[in-house]
Structure formats: structure tokens, C-alpha cells
Coordinates of C-alpha atoms in Angstrom, one line a residue:
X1 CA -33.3 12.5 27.8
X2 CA -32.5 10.1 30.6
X3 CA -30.8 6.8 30.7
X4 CA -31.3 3.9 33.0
X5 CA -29.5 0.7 33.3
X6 CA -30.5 -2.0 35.7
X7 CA -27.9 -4.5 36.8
X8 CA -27.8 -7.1 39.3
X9 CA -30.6 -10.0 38.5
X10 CA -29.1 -13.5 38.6
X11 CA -30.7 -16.8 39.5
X12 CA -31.1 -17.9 42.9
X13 CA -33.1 -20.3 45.3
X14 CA -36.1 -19.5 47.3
X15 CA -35.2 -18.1 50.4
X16 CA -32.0 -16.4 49.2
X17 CA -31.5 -12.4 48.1
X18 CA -30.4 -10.0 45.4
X19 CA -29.8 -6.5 45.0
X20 CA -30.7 -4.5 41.9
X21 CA -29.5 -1.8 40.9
X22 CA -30.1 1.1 38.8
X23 CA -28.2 3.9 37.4
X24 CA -29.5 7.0 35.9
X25 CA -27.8 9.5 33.8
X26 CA -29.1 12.5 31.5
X27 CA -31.9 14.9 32.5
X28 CA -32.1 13.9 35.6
X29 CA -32.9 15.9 38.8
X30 CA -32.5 14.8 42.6
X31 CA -36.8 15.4 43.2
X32 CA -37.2 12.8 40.8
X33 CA -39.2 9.6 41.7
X34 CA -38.2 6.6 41.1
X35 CA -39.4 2.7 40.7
X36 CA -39.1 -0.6 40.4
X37 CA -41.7 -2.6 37.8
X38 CA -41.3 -6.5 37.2
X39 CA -43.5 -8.3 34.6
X40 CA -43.4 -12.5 34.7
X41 CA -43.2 -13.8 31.4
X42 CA -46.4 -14.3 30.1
X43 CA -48.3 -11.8 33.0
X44 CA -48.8 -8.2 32.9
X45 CA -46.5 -5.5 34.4
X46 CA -47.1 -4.4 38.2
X47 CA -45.2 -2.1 40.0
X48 CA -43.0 -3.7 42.6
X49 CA -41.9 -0.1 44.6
X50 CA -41.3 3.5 44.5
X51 CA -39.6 6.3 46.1
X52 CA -40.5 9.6 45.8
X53 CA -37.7 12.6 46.8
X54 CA -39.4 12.9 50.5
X55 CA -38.4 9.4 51.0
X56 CA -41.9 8.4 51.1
X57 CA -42.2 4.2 49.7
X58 CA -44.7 1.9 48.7
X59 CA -44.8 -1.6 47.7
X60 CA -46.5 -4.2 46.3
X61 CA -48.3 -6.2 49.0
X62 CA -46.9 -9.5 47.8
X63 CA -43.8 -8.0 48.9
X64 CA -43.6 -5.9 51.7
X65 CA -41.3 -7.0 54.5
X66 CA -39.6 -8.6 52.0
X67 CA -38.3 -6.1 49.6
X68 CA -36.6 -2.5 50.2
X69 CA -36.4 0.6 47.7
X70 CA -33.3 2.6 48.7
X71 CA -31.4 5.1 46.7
X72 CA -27.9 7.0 47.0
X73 CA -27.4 10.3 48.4
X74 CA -27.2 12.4 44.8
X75 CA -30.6 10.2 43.5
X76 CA -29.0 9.1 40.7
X77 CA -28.8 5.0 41.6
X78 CA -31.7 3.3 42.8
X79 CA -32.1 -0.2 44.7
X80 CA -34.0 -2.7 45.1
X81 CA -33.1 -5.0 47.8
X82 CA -34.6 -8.4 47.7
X83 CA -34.8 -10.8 50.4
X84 CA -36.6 -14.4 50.9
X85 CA -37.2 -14.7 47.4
X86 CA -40.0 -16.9 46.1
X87 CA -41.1 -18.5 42.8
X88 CA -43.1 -16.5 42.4
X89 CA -41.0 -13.4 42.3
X90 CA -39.6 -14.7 38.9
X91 CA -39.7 -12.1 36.2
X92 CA -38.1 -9.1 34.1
X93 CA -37.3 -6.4 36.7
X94 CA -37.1 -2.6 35.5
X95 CA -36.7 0.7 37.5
X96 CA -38.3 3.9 36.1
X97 CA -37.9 7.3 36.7
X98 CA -40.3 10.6 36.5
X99 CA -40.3 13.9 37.8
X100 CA -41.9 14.4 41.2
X101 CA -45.6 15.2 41.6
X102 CA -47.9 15.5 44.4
X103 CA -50.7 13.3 42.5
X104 CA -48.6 10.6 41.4
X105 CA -51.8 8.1 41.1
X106 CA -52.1 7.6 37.5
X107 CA -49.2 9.6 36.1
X108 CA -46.9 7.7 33.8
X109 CA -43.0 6.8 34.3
X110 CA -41.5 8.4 31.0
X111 CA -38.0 7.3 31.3
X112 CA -37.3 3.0 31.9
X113 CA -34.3 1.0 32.1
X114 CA -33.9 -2.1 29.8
X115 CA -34.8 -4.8 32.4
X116 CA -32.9 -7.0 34.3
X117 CA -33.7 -10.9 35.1
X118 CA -34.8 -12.4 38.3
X119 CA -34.8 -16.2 38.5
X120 CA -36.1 -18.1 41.9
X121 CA -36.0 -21.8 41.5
X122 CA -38.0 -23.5 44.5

């Protein structure tokens, strides 16, 4: 089994940044792929970034060149760095974890962290 735990959601105004974080413990191995998922309270979940073990990233388009996906040298914490933060960003953030795969389009994230909250007042 693996264990994550988010941390580092607060409120801020637009235009200002936060840094979540996640921590990972268990099963876990250092070719794992890892992710960050926000759903806005009443919306549906989308997938904000992801990391694979190549260091390979994607993002949402709503926020690339605003947000960065980063993780510590053993794999075990991922980040999610946050900058000029809008309204619209507002929502439960959650990292996820799987194990790596070269088809990654459509396979699921098994292990998820409890969510943390994002505020952005304008």
C-alpha cells in the first residue's frame, strides 16, 4: 500500500503563489509517476500535472507557465509550485501516484492523497 499526504494549500490573492507538497510512503518505487489533480467544488476533476521517472511533464493548458511539477532526488515528495494564481485556480488539490508505464494515456492513478485546499480571492 502507499500513503500520500498533501500539505501546503492556504488562501491567497490573485497574483500571489503556493507550494504544495506531497509525501509518499509505503510501496513506493523511485520509477513511479506522479501527479497533481484539483477538482473546484461543484466541477469535475482534471489533472493539473504529472511527472513521470524520465522527468518528462505535462500540464494542464490553463496552467502552463504558471505552474511547475518538481520532485526530490529519492521520488518520494512531489511539488507543485504555483505562481500568479487566479480565481479560477480555486479548488481541492490532490497528488497521485502509479507505477511507471510507457502508455500512460488512460491508465488509472491507484494510490491519492487526501486533498489539500487552494483559495484565490480576486
Amino acid at each position: 500500500q502507499v500513503q500520500l499526504v498533501e500539505s501546503g494549500g492556504g488562501s491567497v490573492e490573485a497574483g500571489g503563489s503556493l507550494t504544495l507538497s506531497c509525501l509518499a510512503s509505503g510501496n513506493i518505487l523511485p520509477t513511479d509517476s506522479l501527479a497533481w489533480f484539483r477538482r473546484p467544488q461543484g466541477k469535475e476533476r482534471e489533472a493539473v500535472a504529472a511527472i513521470d521517472v524520465y522527468g518528462a511533464t505535462d500540464y494542464l493548458d490553463s496552467v502552463k507557465g504558471r505552474f511547475t511539477i518538481s520532485t526530490d532526488s529519492t521520488k518520494n515528495t512531489v511539488f507543485l509550485h504555483m505562481n500568479n494564481l487566479q480565481p479560477e485556480d480555486t479548488a481541492m488539490y490532490f497528488c497521485a501516484r502509479r507505477r511507471f508505464t510507457s502508455a500512460p494515456r488512460g491508465t488509472p492513478w491507484p494510490w491519492w492523497g487526501q486533498g489539500t485546499q487552494v483559495t484565490v480571492s480576486s
